[in-house]
Coordinates of C-alpha atoms and ligand atoms in Angstrom, one line a residue:
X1 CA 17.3 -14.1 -29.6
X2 CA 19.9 -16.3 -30.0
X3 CA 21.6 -15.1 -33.2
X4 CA 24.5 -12.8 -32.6
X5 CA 25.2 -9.5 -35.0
X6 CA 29.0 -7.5 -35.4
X7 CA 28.5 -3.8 -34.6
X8 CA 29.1 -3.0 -38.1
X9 CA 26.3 -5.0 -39.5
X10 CA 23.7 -2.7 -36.7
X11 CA 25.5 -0.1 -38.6
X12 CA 24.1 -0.8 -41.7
X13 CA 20.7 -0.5 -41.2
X14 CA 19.9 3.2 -40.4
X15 CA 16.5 3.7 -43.1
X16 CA 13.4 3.8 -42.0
X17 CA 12.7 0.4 -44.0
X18 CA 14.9 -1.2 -41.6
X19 CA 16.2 0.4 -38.6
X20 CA 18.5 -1.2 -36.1
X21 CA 20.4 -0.1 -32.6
X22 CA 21.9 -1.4 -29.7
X23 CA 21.1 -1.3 -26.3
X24 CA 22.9 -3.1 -23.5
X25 CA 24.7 -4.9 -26.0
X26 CA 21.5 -6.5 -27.5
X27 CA 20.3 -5.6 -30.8
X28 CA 16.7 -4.3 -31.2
X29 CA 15.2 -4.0 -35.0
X30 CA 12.7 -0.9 -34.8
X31 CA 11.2 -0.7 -38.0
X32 CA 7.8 -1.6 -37.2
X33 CA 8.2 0.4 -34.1
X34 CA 9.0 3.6 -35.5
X35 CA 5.7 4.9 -35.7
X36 CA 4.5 3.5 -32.1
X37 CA 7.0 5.2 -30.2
X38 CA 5.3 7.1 -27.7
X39 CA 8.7 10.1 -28.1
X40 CA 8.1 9.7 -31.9
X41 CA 9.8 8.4 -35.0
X42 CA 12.5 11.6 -35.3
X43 CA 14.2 10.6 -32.0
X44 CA 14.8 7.0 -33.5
X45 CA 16.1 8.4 -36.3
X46 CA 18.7 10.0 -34.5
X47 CA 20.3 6.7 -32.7
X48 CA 19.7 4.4 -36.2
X49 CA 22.7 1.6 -36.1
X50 CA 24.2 3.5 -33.2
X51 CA 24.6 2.0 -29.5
X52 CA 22.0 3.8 -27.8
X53 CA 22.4 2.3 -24.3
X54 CA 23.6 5.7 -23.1
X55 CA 20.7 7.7 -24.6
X56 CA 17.9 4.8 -23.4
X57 CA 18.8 4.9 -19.5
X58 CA 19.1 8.7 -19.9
X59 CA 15.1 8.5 -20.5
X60 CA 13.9 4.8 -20.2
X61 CA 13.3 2.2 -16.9
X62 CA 14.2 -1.3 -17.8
X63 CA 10.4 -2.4 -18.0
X64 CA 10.0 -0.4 -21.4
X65 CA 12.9 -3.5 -23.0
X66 CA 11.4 -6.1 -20.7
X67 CA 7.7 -4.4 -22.5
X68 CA 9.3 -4.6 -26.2
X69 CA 11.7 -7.5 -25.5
X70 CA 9.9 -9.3 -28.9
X71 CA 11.5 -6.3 -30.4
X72 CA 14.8 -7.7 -29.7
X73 CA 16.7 -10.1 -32.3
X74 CA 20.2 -10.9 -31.3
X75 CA 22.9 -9.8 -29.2
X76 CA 26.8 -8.9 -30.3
X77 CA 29.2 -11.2 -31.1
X78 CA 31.3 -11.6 -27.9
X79 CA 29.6 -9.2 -25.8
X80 CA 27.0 -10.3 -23.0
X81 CA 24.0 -7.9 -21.4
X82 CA 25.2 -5.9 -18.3
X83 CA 21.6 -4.9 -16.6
X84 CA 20.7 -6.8 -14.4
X85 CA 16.8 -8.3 -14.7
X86 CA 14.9 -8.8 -12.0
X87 CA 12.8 -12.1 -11.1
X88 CA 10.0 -11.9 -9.3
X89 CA 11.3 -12.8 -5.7
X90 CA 14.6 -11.2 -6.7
X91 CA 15.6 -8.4 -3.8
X92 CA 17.0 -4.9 -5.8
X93 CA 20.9 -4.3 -5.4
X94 CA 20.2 -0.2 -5.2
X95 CA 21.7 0.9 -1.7
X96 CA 18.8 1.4 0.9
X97 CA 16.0 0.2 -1.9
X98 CA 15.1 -2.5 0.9
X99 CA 15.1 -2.8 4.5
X100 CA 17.9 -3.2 6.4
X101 CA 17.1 -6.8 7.6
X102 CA 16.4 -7.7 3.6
X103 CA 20.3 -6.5 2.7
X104 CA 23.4 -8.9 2.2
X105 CA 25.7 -9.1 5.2
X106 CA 22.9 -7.2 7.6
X107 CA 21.6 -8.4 10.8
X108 CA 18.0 -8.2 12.9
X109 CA 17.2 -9.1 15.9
X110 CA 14.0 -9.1 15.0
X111 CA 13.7 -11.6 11.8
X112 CA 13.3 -15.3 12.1
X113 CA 13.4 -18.3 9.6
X114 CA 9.8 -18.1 8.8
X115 CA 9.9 -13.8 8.2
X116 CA 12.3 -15.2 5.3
X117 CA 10.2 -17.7 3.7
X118 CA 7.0 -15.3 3.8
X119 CA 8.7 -12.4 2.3
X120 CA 10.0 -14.5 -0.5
X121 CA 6.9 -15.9 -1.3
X122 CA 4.6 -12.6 -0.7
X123 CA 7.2 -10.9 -3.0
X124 CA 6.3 -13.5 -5.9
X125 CA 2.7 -13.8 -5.4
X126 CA 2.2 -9.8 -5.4
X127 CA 4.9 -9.2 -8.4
X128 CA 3.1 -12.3 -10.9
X129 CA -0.6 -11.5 -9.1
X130 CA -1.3 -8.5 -7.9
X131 CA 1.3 -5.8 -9.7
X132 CA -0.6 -6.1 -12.9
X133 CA -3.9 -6.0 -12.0
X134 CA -3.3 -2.9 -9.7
X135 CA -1.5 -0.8 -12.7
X136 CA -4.5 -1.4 -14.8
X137 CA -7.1 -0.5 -12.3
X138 CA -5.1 2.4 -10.9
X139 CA -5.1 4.0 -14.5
X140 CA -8.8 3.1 -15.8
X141 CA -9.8 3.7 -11.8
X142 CA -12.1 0.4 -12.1
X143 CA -12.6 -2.6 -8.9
X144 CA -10.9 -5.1 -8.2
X145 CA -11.4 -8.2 -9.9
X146 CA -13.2 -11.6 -8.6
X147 CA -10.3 -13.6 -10.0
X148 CA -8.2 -11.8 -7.8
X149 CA -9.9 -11.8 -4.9
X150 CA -10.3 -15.3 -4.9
X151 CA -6.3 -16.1 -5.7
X152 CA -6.0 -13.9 -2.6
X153 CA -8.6 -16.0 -0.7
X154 CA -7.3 -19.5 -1.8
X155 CA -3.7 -18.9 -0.6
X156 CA -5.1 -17.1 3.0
X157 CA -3.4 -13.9 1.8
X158 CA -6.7 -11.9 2.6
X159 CA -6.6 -14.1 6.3
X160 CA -3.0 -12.7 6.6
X161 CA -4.1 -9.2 5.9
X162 CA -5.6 -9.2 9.1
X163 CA -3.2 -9.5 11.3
X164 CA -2.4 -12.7 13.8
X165 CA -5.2 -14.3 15.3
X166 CA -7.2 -17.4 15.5
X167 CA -8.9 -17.3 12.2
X168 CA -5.1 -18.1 10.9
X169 CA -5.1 -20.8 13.1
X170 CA -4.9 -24.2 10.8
X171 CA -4.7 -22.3 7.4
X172 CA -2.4 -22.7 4.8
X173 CA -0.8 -19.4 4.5
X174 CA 1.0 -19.4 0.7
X175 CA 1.3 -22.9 0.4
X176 CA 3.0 -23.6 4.0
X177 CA 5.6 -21.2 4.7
X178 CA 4.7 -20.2 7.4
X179 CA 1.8 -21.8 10.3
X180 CA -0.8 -19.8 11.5
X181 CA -0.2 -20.2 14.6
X182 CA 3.1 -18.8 14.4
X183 CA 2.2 -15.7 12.2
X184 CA 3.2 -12.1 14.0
X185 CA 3.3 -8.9 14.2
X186 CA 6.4 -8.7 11.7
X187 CA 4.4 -11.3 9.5
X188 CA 1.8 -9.0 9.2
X189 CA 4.4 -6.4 8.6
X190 CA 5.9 -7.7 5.6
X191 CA 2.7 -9.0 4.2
X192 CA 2.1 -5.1 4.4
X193 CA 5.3 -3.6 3.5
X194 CA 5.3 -6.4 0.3
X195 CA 1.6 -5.9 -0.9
X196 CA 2.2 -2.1 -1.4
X197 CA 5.3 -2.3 -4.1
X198 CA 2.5 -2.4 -6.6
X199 CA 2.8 1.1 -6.8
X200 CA -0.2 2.1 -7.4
X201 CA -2.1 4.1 -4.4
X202 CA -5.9 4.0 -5.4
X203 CA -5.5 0.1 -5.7
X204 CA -3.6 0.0 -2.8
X205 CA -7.1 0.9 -1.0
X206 CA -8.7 -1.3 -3.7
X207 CA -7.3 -4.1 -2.7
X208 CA -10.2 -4.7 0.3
X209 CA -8.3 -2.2 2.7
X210 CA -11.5 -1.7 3.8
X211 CA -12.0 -5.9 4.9
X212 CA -8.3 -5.2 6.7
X213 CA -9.8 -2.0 8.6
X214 CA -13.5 -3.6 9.3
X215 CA -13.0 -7.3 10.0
X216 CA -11.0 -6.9 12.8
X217 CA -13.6 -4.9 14.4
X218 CA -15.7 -8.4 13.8
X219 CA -13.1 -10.4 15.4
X220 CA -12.4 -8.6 18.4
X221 CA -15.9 -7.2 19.5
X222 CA -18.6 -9.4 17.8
X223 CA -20.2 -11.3 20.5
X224 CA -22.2 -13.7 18.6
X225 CA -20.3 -16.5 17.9
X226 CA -22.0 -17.9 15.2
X227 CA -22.5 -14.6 13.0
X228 CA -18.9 -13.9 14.0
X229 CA -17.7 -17.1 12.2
X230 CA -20.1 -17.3 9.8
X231 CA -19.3 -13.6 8.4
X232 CA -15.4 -14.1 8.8
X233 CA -15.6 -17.5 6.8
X234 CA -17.5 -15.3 4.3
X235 CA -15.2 -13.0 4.0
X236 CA -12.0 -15.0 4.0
X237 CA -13.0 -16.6 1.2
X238 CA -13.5 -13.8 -0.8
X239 CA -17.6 -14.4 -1.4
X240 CA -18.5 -11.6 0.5
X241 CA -16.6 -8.0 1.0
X242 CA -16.8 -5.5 3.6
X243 CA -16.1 -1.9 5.0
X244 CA -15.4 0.2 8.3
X245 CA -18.7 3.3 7.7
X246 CA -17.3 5.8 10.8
X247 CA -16.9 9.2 9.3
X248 CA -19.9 11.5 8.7
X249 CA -20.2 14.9 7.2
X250 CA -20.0 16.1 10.8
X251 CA -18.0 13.8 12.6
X252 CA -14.5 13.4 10.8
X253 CA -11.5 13.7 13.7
X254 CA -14.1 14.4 16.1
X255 CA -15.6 10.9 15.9
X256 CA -18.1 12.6 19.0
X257 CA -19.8 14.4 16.4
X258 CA -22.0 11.1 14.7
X259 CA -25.7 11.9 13.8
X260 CA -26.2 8.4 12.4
X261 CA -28.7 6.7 14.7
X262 CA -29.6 3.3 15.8
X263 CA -32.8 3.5 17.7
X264 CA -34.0 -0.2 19.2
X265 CA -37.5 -1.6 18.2
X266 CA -40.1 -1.8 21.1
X267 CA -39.7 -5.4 21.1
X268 CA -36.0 -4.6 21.7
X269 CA -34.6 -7.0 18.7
X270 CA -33.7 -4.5 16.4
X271 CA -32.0 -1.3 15.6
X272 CA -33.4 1.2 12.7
X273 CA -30.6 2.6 11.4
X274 CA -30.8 6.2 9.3
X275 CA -27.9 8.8 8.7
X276 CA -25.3 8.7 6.3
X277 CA -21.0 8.2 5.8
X278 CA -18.7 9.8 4.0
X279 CA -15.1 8.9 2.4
X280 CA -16.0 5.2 2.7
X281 CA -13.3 3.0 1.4
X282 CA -14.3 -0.1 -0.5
X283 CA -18.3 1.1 0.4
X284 CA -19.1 0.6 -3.6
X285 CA -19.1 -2.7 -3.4
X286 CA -19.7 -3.7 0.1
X287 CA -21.7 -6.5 1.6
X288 CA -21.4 -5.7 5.3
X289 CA -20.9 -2.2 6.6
X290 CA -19.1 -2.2 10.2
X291 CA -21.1 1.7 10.9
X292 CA -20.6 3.5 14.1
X293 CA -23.8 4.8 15.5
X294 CA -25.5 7.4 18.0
X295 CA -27.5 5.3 20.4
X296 CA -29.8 6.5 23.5
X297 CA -26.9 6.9 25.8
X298 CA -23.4 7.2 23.9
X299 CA -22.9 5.4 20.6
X300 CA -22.4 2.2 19.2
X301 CA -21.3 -0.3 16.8
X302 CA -22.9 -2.3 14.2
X303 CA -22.6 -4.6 11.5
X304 CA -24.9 -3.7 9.0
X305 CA -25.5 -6.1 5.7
X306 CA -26.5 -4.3 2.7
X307 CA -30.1 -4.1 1.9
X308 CA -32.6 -2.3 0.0
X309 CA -32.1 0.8 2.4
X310 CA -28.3 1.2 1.9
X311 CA -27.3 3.3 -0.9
X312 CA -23.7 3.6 -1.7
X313 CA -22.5 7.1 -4.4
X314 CA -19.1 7.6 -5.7
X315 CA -16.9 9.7 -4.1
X316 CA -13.9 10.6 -6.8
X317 CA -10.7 11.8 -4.7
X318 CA -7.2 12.9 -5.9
X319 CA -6.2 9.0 -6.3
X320 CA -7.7 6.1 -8.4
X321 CA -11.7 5.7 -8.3
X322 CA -10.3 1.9 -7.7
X323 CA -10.5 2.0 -3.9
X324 CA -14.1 2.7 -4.4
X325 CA -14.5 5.4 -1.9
X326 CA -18.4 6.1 -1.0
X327 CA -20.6 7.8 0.2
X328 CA -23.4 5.7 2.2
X329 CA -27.1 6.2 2.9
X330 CA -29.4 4.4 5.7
X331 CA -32.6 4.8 5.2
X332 CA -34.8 2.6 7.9
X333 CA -32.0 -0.3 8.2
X334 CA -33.1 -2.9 10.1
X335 CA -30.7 -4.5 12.0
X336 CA -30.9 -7.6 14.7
X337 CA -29.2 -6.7 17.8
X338 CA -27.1 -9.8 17.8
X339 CA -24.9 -7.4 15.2
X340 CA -23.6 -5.1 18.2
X341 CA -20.0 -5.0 18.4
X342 CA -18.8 -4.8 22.1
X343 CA -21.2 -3.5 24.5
X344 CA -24.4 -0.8 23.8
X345 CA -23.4 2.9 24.2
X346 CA -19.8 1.9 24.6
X347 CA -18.7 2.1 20.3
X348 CA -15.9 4.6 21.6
X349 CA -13.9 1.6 23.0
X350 CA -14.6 -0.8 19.8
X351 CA -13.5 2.1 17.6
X352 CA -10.5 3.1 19.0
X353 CA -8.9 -0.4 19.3
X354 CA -9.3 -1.2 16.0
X355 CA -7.8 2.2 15.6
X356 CA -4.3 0.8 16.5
X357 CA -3.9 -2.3 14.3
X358 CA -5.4 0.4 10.8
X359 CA -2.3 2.5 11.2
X360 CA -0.1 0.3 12.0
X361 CA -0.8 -1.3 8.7
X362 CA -0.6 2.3 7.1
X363 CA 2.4 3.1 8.9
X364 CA 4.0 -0.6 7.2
X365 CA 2.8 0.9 4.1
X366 CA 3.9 4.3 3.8
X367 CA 7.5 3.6 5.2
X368 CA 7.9 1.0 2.1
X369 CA 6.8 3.1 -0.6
X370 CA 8.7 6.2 1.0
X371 CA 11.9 3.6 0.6
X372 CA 10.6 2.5 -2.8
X373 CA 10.7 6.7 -3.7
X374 CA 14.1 6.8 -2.9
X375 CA 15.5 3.8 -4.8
X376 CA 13.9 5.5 -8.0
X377 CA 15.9 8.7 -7.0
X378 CA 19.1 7.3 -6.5
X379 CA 18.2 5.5 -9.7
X380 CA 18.0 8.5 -11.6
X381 CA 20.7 10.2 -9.8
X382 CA 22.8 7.3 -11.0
X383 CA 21.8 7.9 -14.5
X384 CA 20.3 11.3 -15.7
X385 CA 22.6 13.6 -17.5
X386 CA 22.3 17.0 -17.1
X387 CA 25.0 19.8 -17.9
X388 CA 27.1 16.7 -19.0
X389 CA 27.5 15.2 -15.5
X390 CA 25.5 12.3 -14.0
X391 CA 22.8 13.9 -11.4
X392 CA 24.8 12.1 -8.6
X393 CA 27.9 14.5 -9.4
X394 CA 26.0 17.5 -8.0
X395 CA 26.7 17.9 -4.1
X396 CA 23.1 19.1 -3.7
X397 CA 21.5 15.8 -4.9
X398 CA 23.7 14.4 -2.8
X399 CA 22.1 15.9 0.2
X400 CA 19.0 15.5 -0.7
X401 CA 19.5 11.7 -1.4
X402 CA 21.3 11.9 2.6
X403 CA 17.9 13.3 3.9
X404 CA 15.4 10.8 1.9
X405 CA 17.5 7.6 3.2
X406 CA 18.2 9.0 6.8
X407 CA 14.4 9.6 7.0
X408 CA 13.7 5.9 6.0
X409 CA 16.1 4.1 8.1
X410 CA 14.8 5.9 11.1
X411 CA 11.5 5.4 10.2
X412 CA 11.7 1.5 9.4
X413 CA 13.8 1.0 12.3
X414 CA 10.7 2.4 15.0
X415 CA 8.2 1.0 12.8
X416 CA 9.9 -2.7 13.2
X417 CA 10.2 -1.8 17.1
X418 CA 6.8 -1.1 17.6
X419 CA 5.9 -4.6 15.9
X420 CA 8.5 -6.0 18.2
X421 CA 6.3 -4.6 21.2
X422 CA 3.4 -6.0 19.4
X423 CA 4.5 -9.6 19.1
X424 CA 5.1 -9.4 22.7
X425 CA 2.0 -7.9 24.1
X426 CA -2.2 -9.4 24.6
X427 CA -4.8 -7.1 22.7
X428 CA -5.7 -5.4 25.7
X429 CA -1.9 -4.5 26.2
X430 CA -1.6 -2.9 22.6
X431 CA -5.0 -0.8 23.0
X432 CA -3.6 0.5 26.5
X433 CA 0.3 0.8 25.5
X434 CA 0.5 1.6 22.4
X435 CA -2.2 3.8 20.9
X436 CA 0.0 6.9 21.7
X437 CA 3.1 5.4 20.0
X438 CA 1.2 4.1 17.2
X439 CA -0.2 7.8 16.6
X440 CA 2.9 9.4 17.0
X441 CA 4.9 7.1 14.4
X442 CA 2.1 7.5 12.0
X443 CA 2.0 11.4 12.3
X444 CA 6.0 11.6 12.0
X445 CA 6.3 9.0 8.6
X446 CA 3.3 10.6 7.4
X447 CA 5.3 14.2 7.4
X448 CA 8.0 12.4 6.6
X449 CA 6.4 11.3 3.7
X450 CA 5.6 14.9 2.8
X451 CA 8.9 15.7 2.6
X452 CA 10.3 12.5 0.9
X453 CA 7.4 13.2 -1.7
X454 CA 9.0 17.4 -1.8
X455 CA 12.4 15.9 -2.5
X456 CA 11.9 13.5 -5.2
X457 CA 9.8 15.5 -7.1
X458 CA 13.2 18.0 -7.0
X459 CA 15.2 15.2 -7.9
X460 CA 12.7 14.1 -11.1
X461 CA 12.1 17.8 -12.5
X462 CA 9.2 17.4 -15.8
X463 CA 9.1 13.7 -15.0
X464 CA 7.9 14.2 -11.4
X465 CA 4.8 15.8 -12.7
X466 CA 4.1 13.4 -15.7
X467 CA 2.4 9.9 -14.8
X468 CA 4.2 7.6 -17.5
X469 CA 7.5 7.0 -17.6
X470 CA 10.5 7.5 -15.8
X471 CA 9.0 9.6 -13.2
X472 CA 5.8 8.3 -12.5
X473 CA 6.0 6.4 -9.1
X474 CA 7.0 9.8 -8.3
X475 CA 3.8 11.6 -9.7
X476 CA 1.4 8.7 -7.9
X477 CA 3.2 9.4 -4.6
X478 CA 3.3 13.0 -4.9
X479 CA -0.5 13.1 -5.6
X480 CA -0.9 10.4 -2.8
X481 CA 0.8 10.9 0.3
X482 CA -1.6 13.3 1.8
X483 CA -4.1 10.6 1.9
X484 CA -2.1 8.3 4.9
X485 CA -1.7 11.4 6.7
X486 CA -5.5 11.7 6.7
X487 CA -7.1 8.3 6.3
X488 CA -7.2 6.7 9.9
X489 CA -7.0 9.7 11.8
X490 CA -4.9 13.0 10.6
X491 CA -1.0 13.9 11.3
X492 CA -2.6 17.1 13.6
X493 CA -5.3 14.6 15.9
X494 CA -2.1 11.5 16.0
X495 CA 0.5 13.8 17.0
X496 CA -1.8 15.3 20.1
X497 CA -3.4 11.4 21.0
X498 CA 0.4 10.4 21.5
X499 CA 1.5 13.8 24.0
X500 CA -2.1 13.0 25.6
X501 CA -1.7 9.8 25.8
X502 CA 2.1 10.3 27.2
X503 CA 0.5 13.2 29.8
X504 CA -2.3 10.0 31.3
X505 CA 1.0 8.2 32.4
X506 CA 2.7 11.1 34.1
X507 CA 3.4 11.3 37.7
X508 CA 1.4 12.5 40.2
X509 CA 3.9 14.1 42.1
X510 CA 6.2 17.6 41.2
X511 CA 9.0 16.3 39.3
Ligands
FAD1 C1 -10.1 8.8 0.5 C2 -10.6 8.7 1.9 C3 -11.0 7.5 2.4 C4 -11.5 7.4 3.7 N1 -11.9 6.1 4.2 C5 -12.6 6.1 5.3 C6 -13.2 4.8 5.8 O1 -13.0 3.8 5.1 N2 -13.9 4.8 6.9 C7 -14.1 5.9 7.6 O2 -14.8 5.9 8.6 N3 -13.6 7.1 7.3 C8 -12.8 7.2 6.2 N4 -12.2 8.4 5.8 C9 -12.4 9.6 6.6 C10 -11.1 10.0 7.3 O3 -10.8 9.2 8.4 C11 -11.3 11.5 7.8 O4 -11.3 12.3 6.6 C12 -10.3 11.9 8.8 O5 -10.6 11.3 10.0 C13 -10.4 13.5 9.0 O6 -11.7 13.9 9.2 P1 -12.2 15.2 8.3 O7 -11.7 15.0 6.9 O8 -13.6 15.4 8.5 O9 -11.4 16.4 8.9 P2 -11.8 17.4 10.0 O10 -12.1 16.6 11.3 O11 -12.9 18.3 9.5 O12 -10.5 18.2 10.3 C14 -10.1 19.2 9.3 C15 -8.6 19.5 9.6 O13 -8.5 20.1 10.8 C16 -7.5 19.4 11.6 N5 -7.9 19.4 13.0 C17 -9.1 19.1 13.5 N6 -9.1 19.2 14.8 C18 -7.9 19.6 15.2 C19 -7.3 19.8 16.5 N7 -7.9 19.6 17.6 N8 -6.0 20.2 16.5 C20 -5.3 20.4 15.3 N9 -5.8 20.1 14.1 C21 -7.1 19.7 14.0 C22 -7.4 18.0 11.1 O14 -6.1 17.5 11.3 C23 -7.7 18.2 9.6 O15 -6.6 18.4 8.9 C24 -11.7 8.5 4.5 C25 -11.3 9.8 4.0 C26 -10.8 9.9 2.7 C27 -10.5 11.2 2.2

C-alpha cells in the first residue's frame, strides 16, 4: 500500500487484463475483480484508469473499500485519502448521528465520568464482537453462538443487560470501567442504545433478549434464595439461557385471557403445568421458561426448566429466524412450588413490573436505531445525484431530514429523563410512577418509528426496498419497526395504560 502511482500511469491501464481506477485518491487494481462485482464487469469498464470517487459514493458505503481494501495497491503521488475511517470506538461526525450528550462542545446534566468510559468500551466490544456475528445470523437467520455468549458472560455484559442491581454488585463490568455498584439507569441505557448499532433486528432479539425480559422476573420475585442465585449464576455465565412464556393464542394484550394451568399436587409440592405460548422470543433454545399461569384463584408465575414435557416449534416472523421466536407446549410439567414468583394467584403484579424495565430497554433501542436511520439519510442526501444535484439540494429532502431529526431529539431527550427518574427512584417507586410514562414514551417512539421508517424509505427510493447495499439498514428497519410497537405490549394498549394510569392520580374534587 505503500507505493505511490501518477494519475497518468492509472490511466494506462484501462483492458480487461489489467484494469486500474482511483478512488479517494487511492489506487485500486480490479482485474481479478471484474468478474466478482456484484453490478457486473460492464460498469467497471466504464471508470477504467479514471477517478471514480464520484461515481463510488454515488452507489457505495465505505465498508464495500474497507471489504476489498486487499484490492488496493498504492495511493497518488502527493495526494492523501480524504474519507474518514472509522475505529471501532470512534463517535461518527454526521450531524445528529449520535446523541446529544455523545457530540463535541454539548452538554448533559445527566452524564457522568463513568457513562463515558462505558460507552467507549461497549462501542468497541459490540463493533469487534457482536456486529459480525449478528450480520451473519441476521441473513442465514441461524442462533447465536456459544463463543459469543460466553465473551458476553466473561466481561458481565449479559449481567449489565439487566439492568442495576445486586447481581452487579462485585463484578467486573468490561474490564473495570465502571463498579457495579455504581451502574444506573443511564448505564443500562447506553449498554442498550450501544448493543443495537449492529443493525441487524432478528439478532437484536437473538442476542438473549429473552434472559433481559425473563431474569429480572427471577430477581425481583423469586423467593427462594438459593434457586434464585443458583439460576442467576447460571445464567450469567452464559451455561444456561432463558425466556419470558406470557402470551397465548388467547391471551395476547389481554394478558386476563391465559388458559395455561398450573394445578397443585394433593401433597401441595408441585404444580402440573399444561397449555401452550405463542411468539416466544429466544423459546428455541431455552433452559428455563419464566410462564405465566391460570391458577385456582387468579394466576401466577413460574419458572419452568425444560423437560421432556416442554416442546418448543418455530415460529418464522417478518425478521430473522435468529431471535428464535417459538411456540411452546406443556404437557404434564411438573414443577416444585419453590419456582413461584411473588405470591400464588397474584402473577398480575409480577408481570406488570417487569413490564416497565422490557420497554424501557425497547424504548433505548428503538430511539438509537431511529437516530442510526437518519445518519444513513443525511448520508445519502449528502451524496446521491439525481437530476444533476446532490439529494440535499432539493428543499423537500430537506424537510423531511427536519422531521426525522426533530423526532429523535425529542425522543432521546424524554427517553434520557425517564432514566433520570429511574436512577432516582426504589423498584416499588418505578412500578407505581412510571408504568404510565413508560407506556406512553414507548407508544409515541414506536409511531415515531413508523414514520422515521416512511421517510427514509422516500429518501432511499429502489435501495430502500433492496437488503444489500446502500439502502439496506433502511430495508431491515422498514421490515422491522412494527415489531417494538408490538413486542412488550402494543402502541394501542401503551398509549391507553399511560391516560389510565394518568386518570388513577386525578383529583377527587371538580376541577
Ligand atoms: C416476534 C414476536 C415476539 C414476541 N415475544 C414474546 C415473548 O418473548 N414473550 C411473550 O410473552 N410474548 C411475546 N410476544 C407477544 C406480544 O407481546 C403480543 O403479540 C402482544 O402483546 C400483542 O398481542 P396479540 O398479538 O395477541 O394482539 P391482540 O391482543 O390480539 O390485539 C390485536 C390488535 O388489537 C389491538 N387492540 C387490542 N385491544 C385493544 C384495545 N382495547 N384498544 C385498542 N386496540 C386494541 C392491539 O393493539 C393489536 O394491535 C411476541 C410477539 C411477537 C410477534
Amino acid at each position: 500500500m505503500s507505493k505511490t502511482f501518477t494519475r497518468a500511469e492509472v490511466e494506462a491501464h484501462t483492458s480487461e487484463d489489467s484494469l486500474w481506477c482511483i478512488i479517494d485518491h487511492r489506487v485500486y487494481d480490479l482485474t481479478d475483480f471484474l468478474d466478482a462485482h456484484p453490478g457486473g464487469s460492464v460498469v467497471l469498464a466504464q471508470i477504467a484508469g479514471k477517478d471514480a470517487t464520484t461515481d463510488f459514493y454515488n452507489l457505495h458505503r465505505q465498508e464495500v473499500l474497507t471489504k476489498y481494501r486487499s484490492l488496493c495497491i498504492g495511493t497518488i503521488a502527493n495526494e492523501s485519502p480524504e474519507v474518514i475511517e472509522p475505529t471501532p470506538t470512534s463517535l461518527s461526525p454526521v450531524p445528529y448521528a449520535e446523541p446529544l450528550w455523545l457530540r463535541p462542545g454539548f452538554k448533559s446534566p445527566y452524564y457522568k465520568e463513568s457513562h463515558w468510559r462505558l460507552q467507549k468500551a461497549i462501542r468497541e466490544f459490540t463493533t469487534l464482537h457482536v456486529k459480525p456475528e449478528a450480520q451473519e445470523k441476521e441473513r442465514d437467520g441461524s442462533w447465536i453462538s456459544q463463543g459469543l455468549i460466553d465473551k458476553m458472560a466473561e466481561a458481565n455484559v449479559l449481567a449489565m443487560r439487566l439492568g442495576p442491581g445486586k447481581h452487579l454488585h462485585g463484578r467486573t463490568l468490561l474490564g473495570g470501567v465502571v463498579r457495579g455498584e455504581e451502574f444506573d439507569y443511564l448505564h443500562d441505557l447506553i449498554v442498550a442504545q450501544e448493543m443495537v448499532r449492529t443493525n441487524a433486528r432478528g439478532f437484536q432479539d437473538g442476542n438473549m433478549a429473552g434472559m433481559v425480559i425473563s431474569l429480572t422476573a427471577v430477581q425481583n420475585w423469586l423467593r427462594h434464595e438459593p434457586l434464585r442465585a443458583r439460576v442467576t449464576e447460571e445464567v450469567l455465565s452464559g451455561k444456561k439461557k432463558m425466556c419470558l412464556a406470557v402470551t397465548e393464542a388467547f391471551a395476547g394484550s389481554d394478558v386476563a385471557g391465559l388458559r395455561t394451568t398450573a394445578k397443585k399436587t394433593p401433597d401441595g409440592k408441585h404444580y402440573i403445568v399444561n397449555g401452550t405460548k405463542k411468539w416466544i422470543t429466544n423459546g428455541m433454545w431455552s433452559d428455563y421458561f419464566v410462564t405465566a399461569c391460570r391458577t385456582e384463584k387468579g394466576f401466577s408465575v413460574l419458572l419452568i426448566p425444560r423437560d421432556d414435557g416442554v416442546e418448543t416449534k418455530q415460529i418464522k416472523t417478518s425478521y430473522s429466524t435468529a431471535a428464535g421466536t417459538a411456540f411452546v407446549e406443556y404437557n404434564d410439567v411438573k414443577v416444585p412450588v419453590e419456582n413461584l414468583l411473588g405470591e400464588e394467584h397474584k402473577g398480575f403484579t409480577v408481570i406488570m413490573s417487569n413490564f416497565n424495565h422490557e420497554r424501557f430497554m425497547m424504548v433505548c433501542a428503538v430511539t438509537r436505531l431511529s437516530m442510526t436511520v437518519v445518519e444513513e439519510c443525511m448520508k445519502w442526501c449528502n451524496q446521491r445525484i439525481v437530476f444533476g444535484k446532490r439529494l440535499i439540494e432539493q428543499p423537500v429532502m430537506r424537510q423531511k431530514l427536519a422531521r426525522m431529526i426533530s423526532l429523535c431529539e425529542s425522543n432521546q431527550a424524554w427517553l434520557e429523563s425517564i432514566a433520570y427518574q429511574m436512577c432516582n427512584m426504589s423498584y416499588a417507586e418505578q412500578s407505581k410512577h412510571l408504568g404510565g410514562p413508560i407506556g406512553l414514551l414507548k407508544s409515541h417512539i414506536t409511531r415515531s418509528a413508523g414514520e422515521i421508517a416512511e421517510q427514509a424509505m422516500n429518501i432511499f427510493g429502489g435501495r430502500g426496498l433492496t437488503q444489500s447495499g446502500m439502502g439496506q439498514i433502511i430495508e431491515m428497519f422498514h421490515r422491522t419497526y412494527k415489531f417494538d410497537a408490538i413486542l412488550g405490549g402494543t402502541e394501542e394498549i401503551l398509549a391507553d395504560l399511560g391516560v389510565r394510569q394518568a386518570f388513577k392520580g386525578f383529583p377527587k374534587a371538580m376541577l
